[in-house]
């Protein structure tokens, strides 16, 4: 985060604010301010050179009133219990606002995965599962990939779990590759979902999407599929994308007068989302400073790279033409910048609503695993479109009815749904 605040304190503050506005009972606040269950464990792994290295792992279940906890596993050198707690809390709100019957959880390991060989990664994944499996299961808590983990790692973990319980159990983890229990459409899901929410916002404002231009921060998984869907589904243009250059250790913005071609850019982008500058320049792209994307005279901004990028300072560069900000990334807007966007009347689709397409598709993956029957990609995307549109309009209705900022409305919808489930189950 651009702010140095402890992420869990931030998640708790956000909750406290919403709890005040909703006038929640004390028992509800006590349940939701803290995770229901937390585990920290040691993971001894035999390294390739024969020695044992001990890693630390976490799994936190924030709340499972609405269904099994859901959330990724991060492999990151600076992973802490508080980061995992915060991410687990945000997952509870995300699954609730998307109205999928799941709760919120998160896990992690303190490790830099780029320092591990493939066989060390496999052993770490299997050992993580050996330590955590009793807390997991298709009906209890279902992990997925996140920063530093991959679909291959999910299969190793699924395989280990299946051996431990004595039966093939693909639904214990999602984000698996197609051909190993994964769902078609998962790669595109988050970016696709972001654009569905933009489409619905445009309907509300009576905007013709074909005449709109968007600028995107990032050109990784979320950004690439947001760009493709914006062009294919809405018929609009993407004026600029920005990405991190790993060699130069700085970011650049790539633009073209008649709009970028995401398929061409995909071909010259590496697996980490870095676009090849020389090839882009040769193809007629203008290359500017990494912050230029935010100042473009566009209708829509899609921050889809990292957290804390729209700050109290950088928000001043946002062009007066901008009408919608759709947060594809998690936490791209700092609280200071958020206050400015709100004051300027810019319509913000908050992260846990805009990027809920990924977890919604993970839920579809679990449903398919359960049935052992797999849907074609069109069916997955049609169901995703419908779910995202309903989620967006539920929050919009709440915002209009109570004259609320979209982020506040989304918090209210999510927290209320979790409260209802807890109340009906007799927990509060
Ligand atoms: P990714 O690693 O595939 O891509 C990240 C992109 O951001 C790359 O193009 C990289 O160059 C760019 N980037 C990094 N630092 C930058 C900087 N300082 N300036 C400009 N560009 C920079 O990641 P992703 O999966 O696309 O995820 C992006 C965001 O969306 C993250 O916040 C992630 O938590 C969130 N998210 C992702 C998913 C998903 O399904 N992938 C789901 C929900 C939320």
PDB file of C-alpha atoms in Angstrom, residues 90-283:
ATOM      1  CA  UNK A  90     -11.912  -8.430   2.206  1.00  0.00           C
ATOM      2  CA  UNK A  91     -12.764 -11.861   0.727  1.00  0.00           C
ATOM      3  CA  UNK A  92     -15.799 -12.077   3.023  1.00  0.00           C
ATOM      4  CA  UNK A  93     -17.072  -8.783   1.598  1.00  0.00           C
ATOM      5  CA  UNK A  94     -16.228  -9.787  -1.971  1.00  0.00           C
ATOM      6  CA  UNK A  95     -18.106 -13.111  -1.910  1.00  0.00           C
ATOM      7  CA  UNK A  96     -21.028 -11.435  -0.143  1.00  0.00           C
ATOM      8  CA  UNK A  97     -21.314  -8.509  -2.574  1.00  0.00           C
ATOM      9  CA  UNK A  98     -21.108 -10.939  -5.524  1.00  0.00           C
ATOM     10  CA  UNK A  99     -23.770 -13.006  -3.731  1.00  0.00           C
ATOM     11  CA  UNK A 100     -22.007 -16.322  -4.133  1.00  0.00           C
ATOM     12  CA  UNK A 101     -22.606 -18.810  -1.294  1.00  0.00           C
ATOM     13  CA  UNK A 102     -19.079 -18.603   0.137  1.00  0.00           C
ATOM     14  CA  UNK A 103     -17.266 -16.849   2.953  1.00  0.00           C
ATOM     15  CA  UNK A 104     -13.817 -15.280   3.228  1.00  0.00           C
ATOM     16  CA  UNK A 105     -10.424 -16.821   3.875  1.00  0.00           C
ATOM     17  CA  UNK A 106      -6.791 -16.409   2.905  1.00  0.00           C
ATOM     18  CA  UNK A 107      -3.488 -18.179   3.309  1.00  0.00           C
ATOM     19  CA  UNK A 108       0.187 -17.670   2.751  1.00  0.00           C
ATOM     20  CA  UNK A 109       3.791 -18.666   3.154  1.00  0.00           C
ATOM     21  CA  UNK A 110       6.703 -16.380   3.953  1.00  0.00           C
ATOM     22  CA  UNK A 111       8.863 -17.190   0.933  1.00  0.00           C
ATOM     23  CA  UNK A 112      10.169 -15.696  -2.288  1.00  0.00           C
ATOM     24  CA  UNK A 113       9.071 -18.403  -4.757  1.00  0.00           C
ATOM     25  CA  UNK A 114      11.543 -17.214  -7.412  1.00  0.00           C
ATOM     26  CA  UNK A 115      14.354 -18.567  -5.198  1.00  0.00           C
ATOM     27  CA  UNK A 116      12.956 -22.128  -5.274  1.00  0.00           C
ATOM     28  CA  UNK A 117      13.578 -24.834  -7.865  1.00  0.00           C
ATOM     29  CA  UNK A 118      10.461 -26.513  -9.377  1.00  0.00           C
ATOM     30  CA  UNK A 119      10.914 -29.572  -7.142  1.00  0.00           C
ATOM     31  CA  UNK A 120      11.351 -27.391  -4.025  1.00  0.00           C
ATOM     32  CA  UNK A 121       8.140 -25.547  -4.970  1.00  0.00           C
ATOM     33  CA  UNK A 122       6.332 -28.862  -5.302  1.00  0.00           C
ATOM     34  CA  UNK A 123       7.566 -30.074  -1.919  1.00  0.00           C
ATOM     35  CA  UNK A 124       6.602 -26.761  -0.283  1.00  0.00           C
ATOM     36  CA  UNK A 125       3.077 -26.977  -1.741  1.00  0.00           C
ATOM     37  CA  UNK A 126       2.611 -30.566  -0.619  1.00  0.00           C
ATOM     38  CA  UNK A 127       3.974 -29.803   2.866  1.00  0.00           C
ATOM     39  CA  UNK A 128       1.702 -26.735   3.126  1.00  0.00           C
ATOM     40  CA  UNK A 129      -1.234 -29.035   2.458  1.00  0.00           C
ATOM     41  CA  UNK A 130       0.031 -31.656   4.926  1.00  0.00           C
ATOM     42  CA  UNK A 131       0.025 -28.963   7.619  1.00  0.00           C
ATOM     43  CA  UNK A 132      -3.309 -27.288   6.729  1.00  0.00           C
ATOM     44  CA  UNK A 133      -5.512 -30.045   5.310  1.00  0.00           C
ATOM     45  CA  UNK A 134      -7.595 -30.673   8.422  1.00  0.00           C
ATOM     46  CA  UNK A 135      -8.902 -27.086   8.214  1.00  0.00           C
ATOM     47  CA  UNK A 136      -9.701 -27.291   4.492  1.00  0.00           C
ATOM     48  CA  UNK A 137     -12.254 -29.034   2.319  1.00  0.00           C
ATOM     49  CA  UNK A 138     -14.872 -28.353  -0.366  1.00  0.00           C
ATOM     50  CA  UNK A 139     -17.438 -27.750   2.408  1.00  0.00           C
ATOM     51  CA  UNK A 140     -15.178 -25.857   4.821  1.00  0.00           C
ATOM     52  CA  UNK A 141     -12.440 -23.714   3.287  1.00  0.00           C
ATOM     53  CA  UNK A 142     -11.317 -23.617  -0.343  1.00  0.00           C
ATOM     54  CA  UNK A 143      -8.008 -21.967  -1.347  1.00  0.00           C
ATOM     55  CA  UNK A 144      -6.957 -20.643  -4.782  1.00  0.00           C
ATOM     56  CA  UNK A 145      -3.873 -19.054  -6.371  1.00  0.00           C
ATOM     57  CA  UNK A 146      -2.771 -15.534  -5.482  1.00  0.00           C
ATOM     58  CA  UNK A 147       0.465 -13.530  -5.639  1.00  0.00           C
ATOM     59  CA  UNK A 148       3.386 -15.938  -6.111  1.00  0.00           C
ATOM     60  CA  UNK A 149       1.309 -19.102  -6.612  1.00  0.00           C
ATOM     61  CA  UNK A 150       0.251 -20.726  -9.876  1.00  0.00           C
ATOM     62  CA  UNK A 151      -2.321 -23.183 -11.302  1.00  0.00           C
ATOM     63  CA  UNK A 152       0.377 -25.918 -11.270  1.00  0.00           C
ATOM     64  CA  UNK A 153       0.873 -25.368  -7.531  1.00  0.00           C
ATOM     65  CA  UNK A 154      -2.880 -25.729  -7.003  1.00  0.00           C
ATOM     66  CA  UNK A 155      -2.796 -29.149  -8.673  1.00  0.00           C
ATOM     67  CA  UNK A 156       0.044 -30.336  -6.419  1.00  0.00           C
ATOM     68  CA  UNK A 157      -1.940 -29.203  -3.387  1.00  0.00           C
ATOM     69  CA  UNK A 158      -5.141 -30.817  -4.679  1.00  0.00           C
ATOM     70  CA  UNK A 159      -3.259 -34.062  -5.334  1.00  0.00           C
ATOM     71  CA  UNK A 160      -1.784 -34.056  -1.832  1.00  0.00           C
ATOM     72  CA  UNK A 161      -5.204 -33.409  -0.259  1.00  0.00           C
ATOM     73  CA  UNK A 162      -6.778 -36.190  -2.364  1.00  0.00           C
ATOM     74  CA  UNK A 163      -4.119 -38.640  -1.121  1.00  0.00           C
ATOM     75  CA  UNK A 164      -4.646 -37.583   2.498  1.00  0.00           C
ATOM     76  CA  UNK A 165      -8.430 -38.054   2.406  1.00  0.00           C
ATOM     77  CA  UNK A 166      -8.267 -41.130   0.185  1.00  0.00           C
ATOM     78  CA  UNK A 167     -10.400 -39.803  -2.663  1.00  0.00           C
ATOM     79  CA  UNK A 168     -10.064 -37.512  -5.663  1.00  0.00           C
ATOM     80  CA  UNK A 169     -11.257 -34.138  -4.360  1.00  0.00           C
ATOM     81  CA  UNK A 170     -10.804 -31.426  -7.025  1.00  0.00           C
ATOM     82  CA  UNK A 171     -13.234 -29.072  -5.233  1.00  0.00           C
ATOM     83  CA  UNK A 172     -10.788 -28.506  -2.344  1.00  0.00           C
ATOM     84  CA  UNK A 173      -8.954 -25.847  -4.332  1.00  0.00           C
ATOM     85  CA  UNK A 174      -9.696 -23.687  -7.379  1.00  0.00           C
ATOM     86  CA  UNK A 175      -7.631 -21.969 -10.058  1.00  0.00           C
ATOM     87  CA  UNK A 176      -6.500 -25.360 -11.333  1.00  0.00           C
ATOM     88  CA  UNK A 177      -5.519 -25.673 -15.001  1.00  0.00           C
ATOM     89  CA  UNK A 178      -8.162 -26.878 -17.479  1.00  0.00           C
ATOM     90  CA  UNK A 179      -7.504 -30.670 -17.921  1.00  0.00           C
ATOM     91  CA  UNK A 180      -6.827 -30.960 -14.170  1.00  0.00           C
ATOM     92  CA  UNK A 181     -10.213 -29.864 -12.844  1.00  0.00           C
ATOM     93  CA  UNK A 182     -10.021 -26.178 -13.830  1.00  0.00           C
ATOM     94  CA  UNK A 183     -12.834 -24.176 -15.428  1.00  0.00           C
ATOM     95  CA  UNK A 184     -12.820 -22.742 -18.915  1.00  0.00           C
ATOM     96  CA  UNK A 185     -13.077 -18.957 -18.801  1.00  0.00           C
ATOM     97  CA  UNK A 186     -11.100 -18.549 -15.554  1.00  0.00           C
ATOM     98  CA  UNK A 187      -8.186 -16.733 -17.232  1.00  0.00           C
ATOM     99  CA  UNK A 188     -10.481 -14.090 -18.689  1.00  0.00           C
ATOM    100  CA  UNK A 189     -12.915 -13.970 -15.758  1.00  0.00           C
ATOM    101  CA  UNK A 190     -11.664 -11.041 -13.687  1.00  0.00           C
ATOM    102  CA  UNK A 191     -11.069  -8.636 -16.603  1.00  0.00           C
ATOM    103  CA  UNK A 192     -14.343  -9.763 -18.205  1.00  0.00           C
ATOM    104  CA  UNK A 193     -16.229  -9.093 -14.970  1.00  0.00           C
ATOM    105  CA  UNK A 194     -14.687  -5.614 -14.635  1.00  0.00           C
ATOM    106  CA  UNK A 195     -16.075  -4.711 -18.061  1.00  0.00           C
ATOM    107  CA  UNK A 196     -19.544  -6.113 -17.262  1.00  0.00           C
ATOM    108  CA  UNK A 197     -19.713  -3.672 -14.323  1.00  0.00           C
ATOM    109  CA  UNK A 198     -18.579  -0.807 -16.602  1.00  0.00           C
ATOM    110  CA  UNK A 199     -21.252  -1.764 -19.147  1.00  0.00           C
ATOM    111  CA  UNK A 200     -23.938  -1.655 -16.458  1.00  0.00           C
ATOM    112  CA  UNK A 201     -22.645   1.715 -15.189  1.00  0.00           C
ATOM    113  CA  UNK A 202     -22.809   3.098 -18.725  1.00  0.00           C
ATOM    114  CA  UNK A 203     -26.408   1.890 -19.067  1.00  0.00           C
ATOM    115  CA  UNK A 204     -27.210   3.801 -15.896  1.00  0.00           C
ATOM    116  CA  UNK A 205     -25.619   6.999 -17.242  1.00  0.00           C
ATOM    117  CA  UNK A 206     -27.087   6.562 -20.741  1.00  0.00           C
ATOM    118  CA  UNK A 207     -23.582   6.484 -22.262  1.00  0.00           C
ATOM    119  CA  UNK A 208     -23.020   4.810 -25.622  1.00  0.00           C
ATOM    120  CA  UNK A 209     -20.067   2.464 -24.966  1.00  0.00           C
ATOM    121  CA  UNK A 210     -19.068   2.555 -28.632  1.00  0.00           C
ATOM    122  CA  UNK A 211     -18.140   6.199 -28.291  1.00  0.00           C
ATOM    123  CA  UNK A 212     -16.059   5.729 -25.173  1.00  0.00           C
ATOM    124  CA  UNK A 213     -12.349   5.394 -24.544  1.00  0.00           C
ATOM    125  CA  UNK A 214     -10.668   3.837 -21.508  1.00  0.00           C
ATOM    126  CA  UNK A 215      -7.119   3.920 -20.109  1.00  0.00           C
ATOM    127  CA  UNK A 216      -5.777   0.945 -18.167  1.00  0.00           C
ATOM    128  CA  UNK A 217      -3.063   0.659 -15.534  1.00  0.00           C
ATOM    129  CA  UNK A 218      -1.262  -2.669 -15.968  1.00  0.00           C
ATOM    130  CA  UNK A 219      -1.078  -5.203 -18.751  1.00  0.00           C
ATOM    131  CA  UNK A 220      -1.167  -8.459 -16.792  1.00  0.00           C
ATOM    132  CA  UNK A 221      -4.001 -10.951 -16.475  1.00  0.00           C
ATOM    133  CA  UNK A 222      -6.771  -8.579 -15.358  1.00  0.00           C
ATOM    134  CA  UNK A 223      -5.760  -5.701 -17.648  1.00  0.00           C
ATOM    135  CA  UNK A 224      -5.345  -7.792 -20.807  1.00  0.00           C
ATOM    136  CA  UNK A 225      -8.799  -9.350 -20.558  1.00  0.00           C
ATOM    137  CA  UNK A 226     -10.377  -6.067 -19.518  1.00  0.00           C
ATOM    138  CA  UNK A 227      -8.893  -4.506 -22.690  1.00  0.00           C
ATOM    139  CA  UNK A 228     -10.072  -7.345 -24.939  1.00  0.00           C
ATOM    140  CA  UNK A 229     -13.570  -7.384 -23.423  1.00  0.00           C
ATOM    141  CA  UNK A 230     -13.887  -3.577 -23.550  1.00  0.00           C
ATOM    142  CA  UNK A 231     -13.268  -3.694 -27.291  1.00  0.00           C
ATOM    143  CA  UNK A 232     -15.169  -6.902 -28.104  1.00  0.00           C
ATOM    144  CA  UNK A 233     -18.174  -6.596 -25.807  1.00  0.00           C
ATOM    145  CA  UNK A 234     -18.621  -2.820 -25.648  1.00  0.00           C
ATOM    146  CA  UNK A 235     -17.157  -1.779 -29.008  1.00  0.00           C
ATOM    147  CA  UNK A 236     -15.170   0.968 -27.250  1.00  0.00           C
ATOM    148  CA  UNK A 237     -11.498   1.861 -27.535  1.00  0.00           C
ATOM    149  CA  UNK A 238      -8.549   1.499 -25.174  1.00  0.00           C
ATOM    150  CA  UNK A 239      -6.462   4.642 -25.504  1.00  0.00           C
ATOM    151  CA  UNK A 240      -3.557   3.639 -23.288  1.00  0.00           C
ATOM    152  CA  UNK A 241      -2.134   0.907 -21.075  1.00  0.00           C
ATOM    153  CA  UNK A 242       0.668   1.206 -18.589  1.00  0.00           C
ATOM    154  CA  UNK A 243       3.022  -1.472 -17.274  1.00  0.00           C
ATOM    155  CA  UNK A 244       6.134  -2.043 -15.205  1.00  0.00           C
ATOM    156  CA  UNK A 245       9.386  -2.537 -17.099  1.00  0.00           C
ATOM    157  CA  UNK A 246      11.409  -5.114 -15.213  1.00  0.00           C
ATOM    158  CA  UNK A 247      14.705  -4.226 -16.917  1.00  0.00           C
ATOM    159  CA  UNK A 248      14.470  -0.449 -16.502  1.00  0.00           C
ATOM    160  CA  UNK A 249      12.781  -0.767 -13.080  1.00  0.00           C
ATOM    161  CA  UNK A 250      10.236   1.895 -13.954  1.00  0.00           C
ATOM    162  CA  UNK A 251       6.824   2.018 -15.603  1.00  0.00           C
ATOM    163  CA  UNK A 252       5.745   3.216 -19.050  1.00  0.00           C
ATOM    164  CA  UNK A 253       2.480   4.141 -20.747  1.00  0.00           C
ATOM    165  CA  UNK A 254       1.794   2.810 -24.254  1.00  0.00           C
ATOM    166  CA  UNK A 255      -0.785   4.555 -26.420  1.00  0.00           C
ATOM    167  CA  UNK A 256      -1.890   4.861 -30.014  1.00  0.00           C
ATOM    168  CA  UNK A 257      -4.115   7.479 -31.632  1.00  0.00           C
ATOM    169  CA  UNK A 258      -6.643   4.928 -32.959  1.00  0.00           C
ATOM    170  CA  UNK A 259      -6.540   2.816 -29.785  1.00  0.00           C
ATOM    171  CA  UNK A 260      -4.263  -0.033 -28.731  1.00  0.00           C
ATOM    172  CA  UNK A 261      -4.537  -3.528 -30.211  1.00  0.00           C
ATOM    173  CA  UNK A 262      -4.600  -5.836 -27.153  1.00  0.00           C
ATOM    174  CA  UNK A 263      -3.942  -8.977 -29.215  1.00  0.00           C
ATOM    175  CA  UNK A 264      -0.805  -7.476 -30.717  1.00  0.00           C
ATOM    176  CA  UNK A 265       0.373  -6.189 -27.331  1.00  0.00           C
ATOM    177  CA  UNK A 266      -0.268  -9.607 -25.760  1.00  0.00           C
ATOM    178  CA  UNK A 267       2.135 -11.114 -28.298  1.00  0.00           C
ATOM    179  CA  UNK A 268       4.935  -8.772 -27.231  1.00  0.00           C
ATOM    180  CA  UNK A 269       4.249  -9.012 -23.460  1.00  0.00           C
ATOM    181  CA  UNK A 270       6.116 -11.436 -21.197  1.00  0.00           C
ATOM    182  CA  UNK A 271       4.569 -13.644 -18.512  1.00  0.00           C
ATOM    183  CA  UNK A 272       5.008 -10.871 -15.898  1.00  0.00           C
ATOM    184  CA  UNK A 273       3.016  -8.318 -17.908  1.00  0.00           C
ATOM    185  CA  UNK A 274       5.963  -6.297 -19.254  1.00  0.00           C
ATOM    186  CA  UNK A 275       5.436  -5.012 -22.814  1.00  0.00           C
ATOM    187  CA  UNK A 276       8.480  -5.039 -25.123  1.00  0.00           C
ATOM    188  CA  UNK A 277       9.221  -1.338 -25.767  1.00  0.00           C
ATOM    189  CA  UNK A 278      11.238  -1.731 -28.969  1.00  0.00           C
ATOM    190  CA  UNK A 279       8.563  -3.844 -30.668  1.00  0.00           C
ATOM    191  CA  UNK A 280       5.797  -1.506 -29.503  1.00  0.00           C
ATOM    192  CA  UNK A 281       7.662   1.555 -30.791  1.00  0.00           C
ATOM    193  CA  UNK A 282       8.241  -0.147 -34.139  1.00  0.00           C
ATOM    194  CA  UNK A 283       4.488  -0.794 -34.379  1.00  0.00           C
TER     195      UNK A 283
END
